[in-house]
Coordinates of C-alpha atoms and ligand atoms in Angstrom, one line a residue:
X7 CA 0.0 0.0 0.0
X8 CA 1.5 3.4 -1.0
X9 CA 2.5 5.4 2.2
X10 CA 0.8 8.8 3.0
X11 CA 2.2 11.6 3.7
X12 CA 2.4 12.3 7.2
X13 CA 3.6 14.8 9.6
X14 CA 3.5 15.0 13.4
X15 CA 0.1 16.9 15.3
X16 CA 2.6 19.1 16.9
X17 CA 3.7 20.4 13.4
X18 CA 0.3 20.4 11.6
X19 CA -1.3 22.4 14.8
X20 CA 1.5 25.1 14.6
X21 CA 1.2 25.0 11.0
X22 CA -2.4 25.4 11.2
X23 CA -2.3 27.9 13.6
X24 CA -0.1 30.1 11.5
X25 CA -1.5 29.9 8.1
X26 CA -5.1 30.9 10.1
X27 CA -3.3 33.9 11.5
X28 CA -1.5 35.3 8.1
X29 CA -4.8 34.5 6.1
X30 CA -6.6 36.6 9.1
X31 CA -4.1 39.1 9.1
X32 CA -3.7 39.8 5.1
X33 CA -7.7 39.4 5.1
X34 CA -8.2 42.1 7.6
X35 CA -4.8 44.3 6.3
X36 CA -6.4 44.4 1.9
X37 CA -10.3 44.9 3.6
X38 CA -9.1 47.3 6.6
X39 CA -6.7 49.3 4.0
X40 CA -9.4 49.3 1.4
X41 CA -12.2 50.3 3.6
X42 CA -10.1 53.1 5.2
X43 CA -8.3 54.4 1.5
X44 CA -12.5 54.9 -0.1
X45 CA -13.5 56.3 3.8
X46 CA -10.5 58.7 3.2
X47 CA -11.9 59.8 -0.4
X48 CA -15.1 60.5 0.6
X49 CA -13.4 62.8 3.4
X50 CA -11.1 64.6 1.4
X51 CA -13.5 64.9 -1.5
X52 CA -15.8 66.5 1.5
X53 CA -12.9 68.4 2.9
X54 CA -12.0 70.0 -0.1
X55 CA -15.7 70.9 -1.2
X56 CA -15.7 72.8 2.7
X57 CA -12.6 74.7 2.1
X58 CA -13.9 76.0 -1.0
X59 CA -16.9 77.1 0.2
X60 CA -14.9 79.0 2.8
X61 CA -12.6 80.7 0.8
X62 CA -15.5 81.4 -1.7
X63 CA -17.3 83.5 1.7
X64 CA -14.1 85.1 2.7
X65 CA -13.4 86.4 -0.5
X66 CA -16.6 87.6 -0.8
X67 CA -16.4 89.5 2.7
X68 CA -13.4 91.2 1.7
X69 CA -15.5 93.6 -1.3
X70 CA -17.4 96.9 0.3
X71 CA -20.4 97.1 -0.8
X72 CA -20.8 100.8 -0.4
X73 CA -17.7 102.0 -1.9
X74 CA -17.5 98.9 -4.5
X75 CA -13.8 98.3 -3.6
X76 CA -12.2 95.2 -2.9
X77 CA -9.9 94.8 0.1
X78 CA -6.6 93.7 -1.9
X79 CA -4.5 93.1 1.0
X80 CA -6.7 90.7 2.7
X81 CA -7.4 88.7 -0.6
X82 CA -3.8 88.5 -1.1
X83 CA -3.4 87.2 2.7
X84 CA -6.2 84.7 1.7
X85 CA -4.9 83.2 -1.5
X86 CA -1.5 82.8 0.1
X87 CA -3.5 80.6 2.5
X88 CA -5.2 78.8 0.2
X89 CA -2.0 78.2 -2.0
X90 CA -0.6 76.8 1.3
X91 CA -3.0 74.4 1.7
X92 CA -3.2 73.0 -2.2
X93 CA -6.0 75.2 -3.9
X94 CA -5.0 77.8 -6.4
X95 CA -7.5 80.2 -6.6
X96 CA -7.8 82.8 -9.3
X97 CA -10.3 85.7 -8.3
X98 CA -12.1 88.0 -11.2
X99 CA -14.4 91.2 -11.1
X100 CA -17.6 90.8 -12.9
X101 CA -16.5 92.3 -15.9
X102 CA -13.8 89.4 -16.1
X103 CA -10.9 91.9 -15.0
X104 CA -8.2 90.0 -12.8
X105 CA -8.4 90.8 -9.0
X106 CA -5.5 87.9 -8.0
X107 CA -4.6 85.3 -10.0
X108 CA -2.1 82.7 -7.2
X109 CA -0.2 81.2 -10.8
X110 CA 0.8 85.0 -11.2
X111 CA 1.8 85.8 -7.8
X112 CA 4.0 83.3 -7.1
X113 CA 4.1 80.3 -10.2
X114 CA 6.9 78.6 -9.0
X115 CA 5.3 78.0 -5.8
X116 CA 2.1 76.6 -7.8
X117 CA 3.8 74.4 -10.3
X118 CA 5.9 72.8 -7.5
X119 CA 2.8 72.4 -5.3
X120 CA 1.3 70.8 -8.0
X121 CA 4.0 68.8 -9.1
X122 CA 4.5 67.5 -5.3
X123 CA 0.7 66.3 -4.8
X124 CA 0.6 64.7 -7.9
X125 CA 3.8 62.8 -6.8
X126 CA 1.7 62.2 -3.6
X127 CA -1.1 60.7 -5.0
X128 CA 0.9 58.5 -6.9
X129 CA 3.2 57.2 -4.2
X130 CA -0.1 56.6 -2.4
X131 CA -2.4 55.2 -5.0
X132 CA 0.0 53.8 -8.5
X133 CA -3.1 53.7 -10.6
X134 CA -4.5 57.0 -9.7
X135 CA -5.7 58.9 -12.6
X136 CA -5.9 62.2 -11.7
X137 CA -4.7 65.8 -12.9
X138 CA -5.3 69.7 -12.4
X139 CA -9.2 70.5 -12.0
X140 CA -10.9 73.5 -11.8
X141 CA -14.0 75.1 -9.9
X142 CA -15.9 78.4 -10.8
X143 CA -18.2 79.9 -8.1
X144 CA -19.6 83.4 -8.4
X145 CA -19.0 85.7 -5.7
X146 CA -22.0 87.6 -4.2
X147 CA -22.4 90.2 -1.3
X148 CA -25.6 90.0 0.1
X149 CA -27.7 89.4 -3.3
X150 CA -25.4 91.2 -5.5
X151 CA -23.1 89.2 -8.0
X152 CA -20.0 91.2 -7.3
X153 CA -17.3 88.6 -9.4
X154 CA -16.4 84.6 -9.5
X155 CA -13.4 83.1 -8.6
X156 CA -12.2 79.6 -9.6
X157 CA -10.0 76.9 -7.0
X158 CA -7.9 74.8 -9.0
X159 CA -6.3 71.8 -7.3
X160 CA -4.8 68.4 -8.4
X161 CA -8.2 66.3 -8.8
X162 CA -10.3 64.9 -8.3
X163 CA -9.0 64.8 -4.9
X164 CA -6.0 65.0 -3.5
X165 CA -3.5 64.4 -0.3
X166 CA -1.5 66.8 1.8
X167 CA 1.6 66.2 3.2
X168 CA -0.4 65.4 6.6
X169 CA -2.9 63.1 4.8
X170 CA -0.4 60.9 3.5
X171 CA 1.0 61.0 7.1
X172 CA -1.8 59.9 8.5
X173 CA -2.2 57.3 5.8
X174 CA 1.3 55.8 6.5
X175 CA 0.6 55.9 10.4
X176 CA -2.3 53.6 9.6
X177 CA -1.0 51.5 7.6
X178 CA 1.8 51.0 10.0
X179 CA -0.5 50.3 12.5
X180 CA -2.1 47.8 10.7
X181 CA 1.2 46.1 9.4
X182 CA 2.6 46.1 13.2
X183 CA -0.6 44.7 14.8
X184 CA 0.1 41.5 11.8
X185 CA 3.2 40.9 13.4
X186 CA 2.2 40.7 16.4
X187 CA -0.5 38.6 15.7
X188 CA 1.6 35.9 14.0
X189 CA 3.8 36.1 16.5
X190 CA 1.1 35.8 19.0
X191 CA 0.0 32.6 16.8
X192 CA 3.2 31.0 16.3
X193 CA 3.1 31.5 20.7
X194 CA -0.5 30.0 20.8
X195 CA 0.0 27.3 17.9
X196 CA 3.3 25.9 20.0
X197 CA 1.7 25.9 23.2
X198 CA -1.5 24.0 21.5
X199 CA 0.3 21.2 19.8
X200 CA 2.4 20.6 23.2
X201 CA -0.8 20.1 25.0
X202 CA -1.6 17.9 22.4
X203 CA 0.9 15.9 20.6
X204 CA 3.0 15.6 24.0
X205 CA -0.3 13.4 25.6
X206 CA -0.7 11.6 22.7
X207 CA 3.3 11.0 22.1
X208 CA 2.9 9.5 25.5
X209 CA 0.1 7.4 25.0
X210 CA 1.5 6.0 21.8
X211 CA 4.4 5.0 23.3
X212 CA 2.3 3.1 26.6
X213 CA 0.2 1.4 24.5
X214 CA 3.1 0.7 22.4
X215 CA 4.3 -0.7 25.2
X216 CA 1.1 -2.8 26.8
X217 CA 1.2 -4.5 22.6
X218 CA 4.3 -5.9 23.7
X219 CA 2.4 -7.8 26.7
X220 CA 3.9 -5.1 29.2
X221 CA 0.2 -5.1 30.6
X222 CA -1.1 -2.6 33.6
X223 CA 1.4 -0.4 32.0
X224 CA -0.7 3.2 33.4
X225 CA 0.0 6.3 31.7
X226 CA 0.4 8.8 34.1
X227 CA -0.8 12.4 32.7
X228 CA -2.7 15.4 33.4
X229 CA -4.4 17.4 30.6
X230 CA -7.0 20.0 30.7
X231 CA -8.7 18.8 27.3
X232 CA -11.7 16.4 28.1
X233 CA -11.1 14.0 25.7
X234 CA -7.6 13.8 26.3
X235 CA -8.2 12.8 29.6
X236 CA -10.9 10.3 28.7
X237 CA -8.7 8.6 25.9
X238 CA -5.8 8.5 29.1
X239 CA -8.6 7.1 31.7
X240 CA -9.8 4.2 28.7
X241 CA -6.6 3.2 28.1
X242 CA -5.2 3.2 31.7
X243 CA -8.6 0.8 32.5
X244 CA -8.1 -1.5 29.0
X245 CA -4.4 -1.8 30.1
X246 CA -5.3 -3.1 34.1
X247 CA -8.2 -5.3 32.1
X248 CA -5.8 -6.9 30.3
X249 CA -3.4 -7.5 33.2
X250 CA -6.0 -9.0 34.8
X251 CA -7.2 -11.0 31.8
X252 CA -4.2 -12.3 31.4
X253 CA -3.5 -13.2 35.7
X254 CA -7.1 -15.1 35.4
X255 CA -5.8 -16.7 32.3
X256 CA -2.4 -18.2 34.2
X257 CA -4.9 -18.5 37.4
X258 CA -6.7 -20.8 35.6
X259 CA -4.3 -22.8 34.0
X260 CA -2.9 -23.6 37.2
X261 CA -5.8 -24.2 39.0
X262 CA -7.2 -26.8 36.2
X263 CA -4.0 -28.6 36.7
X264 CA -4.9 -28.6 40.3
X265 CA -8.3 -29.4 40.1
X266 CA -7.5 -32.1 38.1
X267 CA -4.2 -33.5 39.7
X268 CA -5.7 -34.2 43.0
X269 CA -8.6 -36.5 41.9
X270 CA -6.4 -38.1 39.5
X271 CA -4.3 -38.6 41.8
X272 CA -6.3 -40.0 44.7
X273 CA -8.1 -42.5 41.9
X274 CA -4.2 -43.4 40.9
X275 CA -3.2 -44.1 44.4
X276 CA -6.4 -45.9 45.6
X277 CA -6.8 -48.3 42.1
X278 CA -3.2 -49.1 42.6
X279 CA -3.7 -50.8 45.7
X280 CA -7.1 -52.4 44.8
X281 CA -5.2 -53.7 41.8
X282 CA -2.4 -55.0 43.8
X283 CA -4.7 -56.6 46.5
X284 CA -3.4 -54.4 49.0
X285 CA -7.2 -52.8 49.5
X286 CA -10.5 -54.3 49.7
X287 CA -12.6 -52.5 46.6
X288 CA -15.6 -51.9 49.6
X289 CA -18.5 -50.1 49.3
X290 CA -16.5 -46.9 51.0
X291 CA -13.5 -46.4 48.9
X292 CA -15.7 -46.9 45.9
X293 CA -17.8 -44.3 46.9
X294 CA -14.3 -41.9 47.4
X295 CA -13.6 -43.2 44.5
X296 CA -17.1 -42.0 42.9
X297 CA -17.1 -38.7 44.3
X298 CA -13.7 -37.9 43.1
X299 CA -15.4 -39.1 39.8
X300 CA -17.9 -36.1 40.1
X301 CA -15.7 -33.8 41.0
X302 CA -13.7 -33.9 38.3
X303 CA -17.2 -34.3 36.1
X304 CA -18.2 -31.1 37.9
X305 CA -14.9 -29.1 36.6
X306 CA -15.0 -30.5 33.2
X307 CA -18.6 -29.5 32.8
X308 CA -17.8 -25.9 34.4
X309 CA -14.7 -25.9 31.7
X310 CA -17.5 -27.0 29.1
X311 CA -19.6 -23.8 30.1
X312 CA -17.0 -21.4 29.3
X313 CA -16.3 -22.8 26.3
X314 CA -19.8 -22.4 25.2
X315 CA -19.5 -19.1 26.7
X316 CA -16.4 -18.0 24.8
X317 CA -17.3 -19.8 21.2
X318 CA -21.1 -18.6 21.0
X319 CA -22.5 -16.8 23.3
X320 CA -25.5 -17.9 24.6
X321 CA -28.6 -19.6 21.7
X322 CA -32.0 -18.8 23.4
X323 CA -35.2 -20.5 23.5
X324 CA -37.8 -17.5 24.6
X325 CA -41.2 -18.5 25.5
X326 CA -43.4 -16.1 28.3
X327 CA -42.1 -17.4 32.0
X328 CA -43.6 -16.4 35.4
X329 CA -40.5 -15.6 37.6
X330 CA -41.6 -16.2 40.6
X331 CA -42.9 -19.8 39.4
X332 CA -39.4 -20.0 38.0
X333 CA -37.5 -19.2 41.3
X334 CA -40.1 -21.5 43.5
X335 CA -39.0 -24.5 41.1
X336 CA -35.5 -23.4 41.9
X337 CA -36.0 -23.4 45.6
X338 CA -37.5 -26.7 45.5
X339 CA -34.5 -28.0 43.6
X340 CA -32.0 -26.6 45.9
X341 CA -34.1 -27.2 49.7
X342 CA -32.3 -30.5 50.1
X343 CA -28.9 -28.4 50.0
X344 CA -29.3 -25.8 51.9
X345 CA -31.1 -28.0 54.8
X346 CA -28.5 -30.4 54.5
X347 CA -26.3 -27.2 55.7
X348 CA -29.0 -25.8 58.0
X349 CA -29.1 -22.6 55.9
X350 CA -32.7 -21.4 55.5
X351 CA -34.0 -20.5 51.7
X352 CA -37.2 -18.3 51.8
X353 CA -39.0 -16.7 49.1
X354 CA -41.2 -13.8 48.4
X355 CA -43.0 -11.7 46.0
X356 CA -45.4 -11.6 43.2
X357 CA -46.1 -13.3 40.1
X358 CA -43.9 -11.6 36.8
X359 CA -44.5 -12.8 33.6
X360 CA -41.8 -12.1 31.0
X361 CA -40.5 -13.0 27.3
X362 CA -37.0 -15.1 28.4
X363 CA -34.9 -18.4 27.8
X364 CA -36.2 -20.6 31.5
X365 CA -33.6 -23.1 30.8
X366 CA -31.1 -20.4 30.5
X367 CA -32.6 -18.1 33.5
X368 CA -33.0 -20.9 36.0
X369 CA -29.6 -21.9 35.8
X370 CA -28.6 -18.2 36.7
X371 CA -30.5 -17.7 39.4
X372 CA -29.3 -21.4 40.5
X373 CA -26.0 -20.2 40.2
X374 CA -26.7 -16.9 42.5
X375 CA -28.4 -19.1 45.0
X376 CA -25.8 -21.8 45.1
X377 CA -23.0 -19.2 45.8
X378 CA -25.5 -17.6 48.6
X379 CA -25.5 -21.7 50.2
X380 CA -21.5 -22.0 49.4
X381 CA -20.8 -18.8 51.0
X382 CA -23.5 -18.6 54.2
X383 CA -22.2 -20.3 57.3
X384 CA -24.9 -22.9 58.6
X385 CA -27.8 -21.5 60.7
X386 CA -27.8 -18.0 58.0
X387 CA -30.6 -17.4 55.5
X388 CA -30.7 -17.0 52.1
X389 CA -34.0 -14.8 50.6
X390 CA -35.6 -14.3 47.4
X391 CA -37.9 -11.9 46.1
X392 CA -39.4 -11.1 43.1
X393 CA -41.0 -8.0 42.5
X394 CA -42.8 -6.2 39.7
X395 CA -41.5 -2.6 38.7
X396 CA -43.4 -0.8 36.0
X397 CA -41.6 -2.6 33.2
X398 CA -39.2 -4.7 34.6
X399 CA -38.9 -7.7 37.1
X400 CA -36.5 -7.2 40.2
X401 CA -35.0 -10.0 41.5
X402 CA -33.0 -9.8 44.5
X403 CA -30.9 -12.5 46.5
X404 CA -30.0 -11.6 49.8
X405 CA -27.6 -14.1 52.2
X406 CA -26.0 -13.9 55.7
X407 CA -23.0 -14.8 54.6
X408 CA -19.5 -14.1 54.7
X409 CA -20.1 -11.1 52.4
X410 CA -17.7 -10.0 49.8
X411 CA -14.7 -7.0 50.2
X412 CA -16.0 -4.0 48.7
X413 CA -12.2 -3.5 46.8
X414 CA -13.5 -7.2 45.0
X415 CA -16.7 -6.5 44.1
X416 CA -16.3 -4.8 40.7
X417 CA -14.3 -8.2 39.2
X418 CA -16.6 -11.1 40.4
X419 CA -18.8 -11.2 37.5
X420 CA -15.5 -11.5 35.3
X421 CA -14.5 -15.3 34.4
X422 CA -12.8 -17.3 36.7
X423 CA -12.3 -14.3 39.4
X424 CA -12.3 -15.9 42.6
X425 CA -12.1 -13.9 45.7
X426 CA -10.1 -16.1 48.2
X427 CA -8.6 -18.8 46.0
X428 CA -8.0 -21.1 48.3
X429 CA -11.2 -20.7 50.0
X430 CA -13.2 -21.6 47.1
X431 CA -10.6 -24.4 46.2
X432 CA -12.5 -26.5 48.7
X433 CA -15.7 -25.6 47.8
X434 CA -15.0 -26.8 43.7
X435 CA -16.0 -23.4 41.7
X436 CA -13.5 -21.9 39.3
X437 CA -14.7 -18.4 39.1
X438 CA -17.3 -18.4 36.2
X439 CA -20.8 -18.9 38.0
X440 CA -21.8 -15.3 38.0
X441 CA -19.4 -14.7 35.3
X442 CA -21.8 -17.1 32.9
X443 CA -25.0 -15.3 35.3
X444 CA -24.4 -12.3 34.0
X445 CA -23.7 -13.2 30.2
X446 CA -27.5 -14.6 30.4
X447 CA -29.1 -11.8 32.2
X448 CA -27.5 -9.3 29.9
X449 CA -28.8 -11.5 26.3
X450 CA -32.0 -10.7 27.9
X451 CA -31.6 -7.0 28.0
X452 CA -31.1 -6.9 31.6
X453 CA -28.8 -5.7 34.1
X454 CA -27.1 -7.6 37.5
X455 CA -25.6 -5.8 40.1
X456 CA -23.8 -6.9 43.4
X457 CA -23.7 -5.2 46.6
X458 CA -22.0 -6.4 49.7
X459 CA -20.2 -5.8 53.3
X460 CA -17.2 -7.9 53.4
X461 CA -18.7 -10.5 56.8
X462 CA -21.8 -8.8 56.7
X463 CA -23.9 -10.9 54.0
X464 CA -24.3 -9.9 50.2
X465 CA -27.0 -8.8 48.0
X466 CA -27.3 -9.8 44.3
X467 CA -30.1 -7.1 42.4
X468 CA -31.5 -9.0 39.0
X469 CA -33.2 -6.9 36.3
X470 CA -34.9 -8.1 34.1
X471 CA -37.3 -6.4 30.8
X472 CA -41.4 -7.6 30.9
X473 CA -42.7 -8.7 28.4
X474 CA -45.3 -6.2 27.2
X475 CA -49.0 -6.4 27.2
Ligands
LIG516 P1 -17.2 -19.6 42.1 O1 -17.5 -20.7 41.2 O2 -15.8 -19.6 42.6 O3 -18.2 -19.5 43.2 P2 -18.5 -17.3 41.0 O4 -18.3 -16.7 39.6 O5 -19.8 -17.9 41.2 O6 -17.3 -18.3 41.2 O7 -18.2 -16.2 42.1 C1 -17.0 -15.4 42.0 C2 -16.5 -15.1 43.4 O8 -17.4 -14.2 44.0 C3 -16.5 -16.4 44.3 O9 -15.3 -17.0 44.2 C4 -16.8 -15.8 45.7 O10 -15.5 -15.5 46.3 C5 -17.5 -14.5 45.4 N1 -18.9 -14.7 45.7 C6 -20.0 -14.9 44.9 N2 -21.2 -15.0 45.5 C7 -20.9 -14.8 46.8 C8 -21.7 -14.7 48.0 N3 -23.0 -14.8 48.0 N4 -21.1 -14.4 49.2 C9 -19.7 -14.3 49.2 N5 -18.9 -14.3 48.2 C10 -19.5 -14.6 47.0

C-alpha cells in the first residue's frame, strides 16, 4: 500500500495555527486598508468641497459694498493661504478683469505644489488617474453678484503632506498589529500542539508498550482537554483489564492442573492398591472413588460452560415465563442443599411474567443461589424476592453470609475471578458462575448488580425487561 504523507500533530497544529493567523491578518490588512483608503476619499472629496466654500465667503467678505472696492490686502493674505494648503484660486471682477490670480503671484510655488501632490497621490495610489481640475463659483455680497473666482487643485481629490501621514501611520498600524498577531499565533499554535501531541506522544508510546504484553502499564498524565483525559482514563482501564485477563488466564491454568491433579491422583493411588490386592474394593473407597469421579465431572462440565461461553455466546429458547414460578422450582430443587447445611432458603414476592430463555434463566438464578449456600455459614438465611416494577422484574438474593470486600466486588462477574482462591478451592468453583449469570441476564436485556459488606452478607439485584402487554 503506497505510504501517506504524514507529519506529526505538533507540526500540523503550529502550521495550522499560523496559516489561520497570516490569512486573518492579510484578510483584515487588503479589507481594513481598502475600507479606510475609499472612507479617506469620501473625506477629502468632503474636505476640499468645505474649504472652498470658505474661501469662496471670505473672498466675498473682503468687497465693500458701499464703496464697491475690494480689500486687496486681505485677498492677497487669503490666496496665500489657500495656496498653502493645495487650492490655487484665481479671483475676477464681474467684468472678467483679474483681481488675483495665485499662478501669477508666485508660479513657482504653484507648479511645485502641484508637481509635489501629484507625486503624492501616486506614491499613495500607483493607478490613480488624476490631474489639475478647476471650480468656478460666483462671488456675491448680500444678493449682489460682485465677481467669481475659480480653485484649482490636483483632482479629483488630492492628499496633503499630513494626509499621507496619517495614511502611512495607519498602515503601520495595521502592518505592526500583523506581526504581532503571528507572532502571538506562532506562541499559541506551540503551546496547543504541546498540549496535544505531548499526551498523545505518551500514549503511543504506553500502548506501544502494553502491545508488547507489558500489561497494567498506566499512563500517568494530566491534561486540561476532556477528551484527552478520557482517551488516558480508557486506556489506563483496558491496560489493568488486560493485566487482569491475562493473571485469570495463568490462574486458571494452574488451578485446572490442580483441580485435576488431586482426583487423579487419589483415583491413581487408591486403584493401585485395589489392583495390587493391598485394598478391599468396599462399598467406601468406591464411593471416594465416585465422588472424586464427580468432582472432576463437575470441573470439566464448568470448563465446558466457558467454552460455550467463549465460542457462542449464549442460543436462546424464549417462551413467556412467570418468575416467581421460576424461582419457586428453583427453591425446591435446591431445599435439600441448603437443609442439608441448615441454611434457611425463603422466598417472596409476586407473580412476573416475561418473554426469556427458563432453561437459561434458571440456571442463573441457581448459580446466585448456590454461591448464597456456598458462602452462608450454617444456621444463616438466604432470601428471594421477586418484584414487579413498571416494566421490569427485580430479583433480588439476599444471604448472611460471609459477604464479599468492597475492593473485589467490581471483578466477580468476570470469568474465573475468585475472591479467596483457596477458600473456594475447597468448595469446587472456578470463578465463572456469576461470570456465565451475568452473560444470560444481559442477552436478555437486563442488568445484575452486586452489593455487599465484606462479613456482613451480600445482596445480588437481578433486572430483568417484561414482556409487554
Ligand atoms: P465460584 O464458582 O468460585 O463461586 P462465581 O463466579 O460464582 O465463582 O463467584 C465469584 C466469586 O465471588 C466467588 O469466588 C466468591 O468469592 C464470590 N462470591 C460470589 N457470591 C458470593 C456470596 N453470595 N457471598 C460471598 N462471596 C461470593
Amino acid at each position: 500500500m503506497k505510504k501517506r504523507f504524514q507529519v506529526s500533530i505538533r507540526n500540523k497544529i503550529t502550521l495550522l495555527f499560523f496559516t489561520v493567523a497570516i490569512t486573518m491578518i492579510l484578510l483584515v490588512g487588503v479589507v481594513a486598508n481598502y475600507y479606510i483608503k475609499s472612507r479617506f476619499e469620501a473625506y477629502t472629496k468632503d474636505k476640499m468641497q468645505t474649504e472652498a466654500s470658505n474661501y469662496v465667503e471670505q473672498i466675498s467678505k473682503t468687497y465693500d459694498l458701499e464703496s464697491g472696492i475690494w480689500n486687496f490686502q486681505a485677498i492677497e493674505g487669503i490666496g496665500k493661504n489657500a495656496m498653502e494648503n493645495g487650492y490655487l484660486v484665481h479671483i475676477r471682477t464681474l467684468d472678467g478683469t483679474s483681481i488675483w490670480n495665485a499662478r501669477v503671484y508666485n508660479k513657482g510655488f504653484c507648479s511645485s505644489m502641484l508637481m509635489e501632490m501629484e507625486q503624492n497621490m501616486r506614491e499613495e495610489y500607483p493607478n490613480f488617474k488624476g490631474g489639475y481640475e478647476e471650480l468656478l463659483y460666483p462671488l456675491r455680497s448680500g444678493n449682489l453678484e460682485i465677481g467669481s473666482m475659480s480653485v484649482g487643485y490636483y483632482g479629483p481629490y488630492f492628499l496633503n503632506d499630513s494626509d499621507v501621514k496619517y495614511i502611512h501611520a495607519l498602515n503601520e498600524l495595521l502592518i505592526g498589529e500583523g506581526i504581532l498577531g503571528i507572532f502571538l499565533a506562532f506562541l499559541v499554535g506551540i503551546s496547543m500542539s504541546k498540549s496535544l501531541g505531548m499526551p498523545l506522544t505518551k500514549m503511543n508510546e504506553k500502548t506501544h508498550e502494553i502491545m508488547l504484553g507489558k500489561y497494567g502499564a498506566q499512563i500517568s498524565l494530566k491534561s486540561d482537554i476532556l477528551e484527552i483525559s478520557q482517551l488516558t482514563e480508557t486506556i489506563n482501564a483496558l491496560s489493568l483489564t488486560l493485566d487482569r485477563q491475562e493473571e485469570l488466564r495463568k490462574q486458571l491454568t494452574s488451578d485446572i492442573a490442580h483441580e485435576l491433579r488431586t482426583p487423579v491422583a487419589t483415583l491413581k493411588s487408591h486403584l493401585e492398591l485395589m489392583q495390587d490386592g493391598i485394598w478391599e474394593p468396599s462399598s467406601e473407597r468406591l464411593e471416594v472413588l465416585s465422588l472424586e469421579t464427580e468432582r472432576l465431572k463437575a470441573l470439566i462440565n464448568d470448563l465446558a460452560q466457558i467454552a460455550e461461553l467463549e465460542r457462542s455466546g449464549l442460543t436462546m429458547n424464549m417462551q413467556a415465563i412467570d418468575v416467581y414460578k421460576m424461582a419457586e422450582q428453583v427453591r425446591i430443587a435446591l431445599e435439600g442443599d441448603f437443609l442439608k447445611k441448615n441454611v434457611s432458603l425463603l422466598l417472596e414476592g409476586e407473580s412476573c411474567i416475561l418473554i426469556g430463555d427458563g432453561n437459561r434463566l434458571k440456571q442463573a438464578l441457581l448459580n446466585v443461589l448456590t454461591n448464597g449456600l456456598k458462602y452462608t455459614e450454617s444456621g444463616g438465611k438466604v432470601k428471594i424476592e421477586v418484584k414487579k416494577a413498571i416494566d421490569r422484574a427485580i430479583i433480588t438474593i439476599s444471604d448472611t453470609g460471609i459477604g464479599i470486600p468492597s475492593e473485589e466486588l467490581p471483578y466477580i462477574f468476570e470469568r474465573f475471578y475468585r475472591v479467596d482462591k483457596s477458600r473456594n478451592r475447597n468448595s469446587g468453583g472456578v470463578g465463572i458462575g456469576l461470570a456465565i449469570t451475568r452473560s444470560i441476564i444481559q442477552s436478555h436485556g437486563g442488568s445484575i448488580e452486586a452489593h455487599s459488606e465484606f462479613g456482613n452478607g451480600s445482596q445480588f439485584v437481578i433486572e430483568l425487561p417484561m414482556a409487554s402487554k
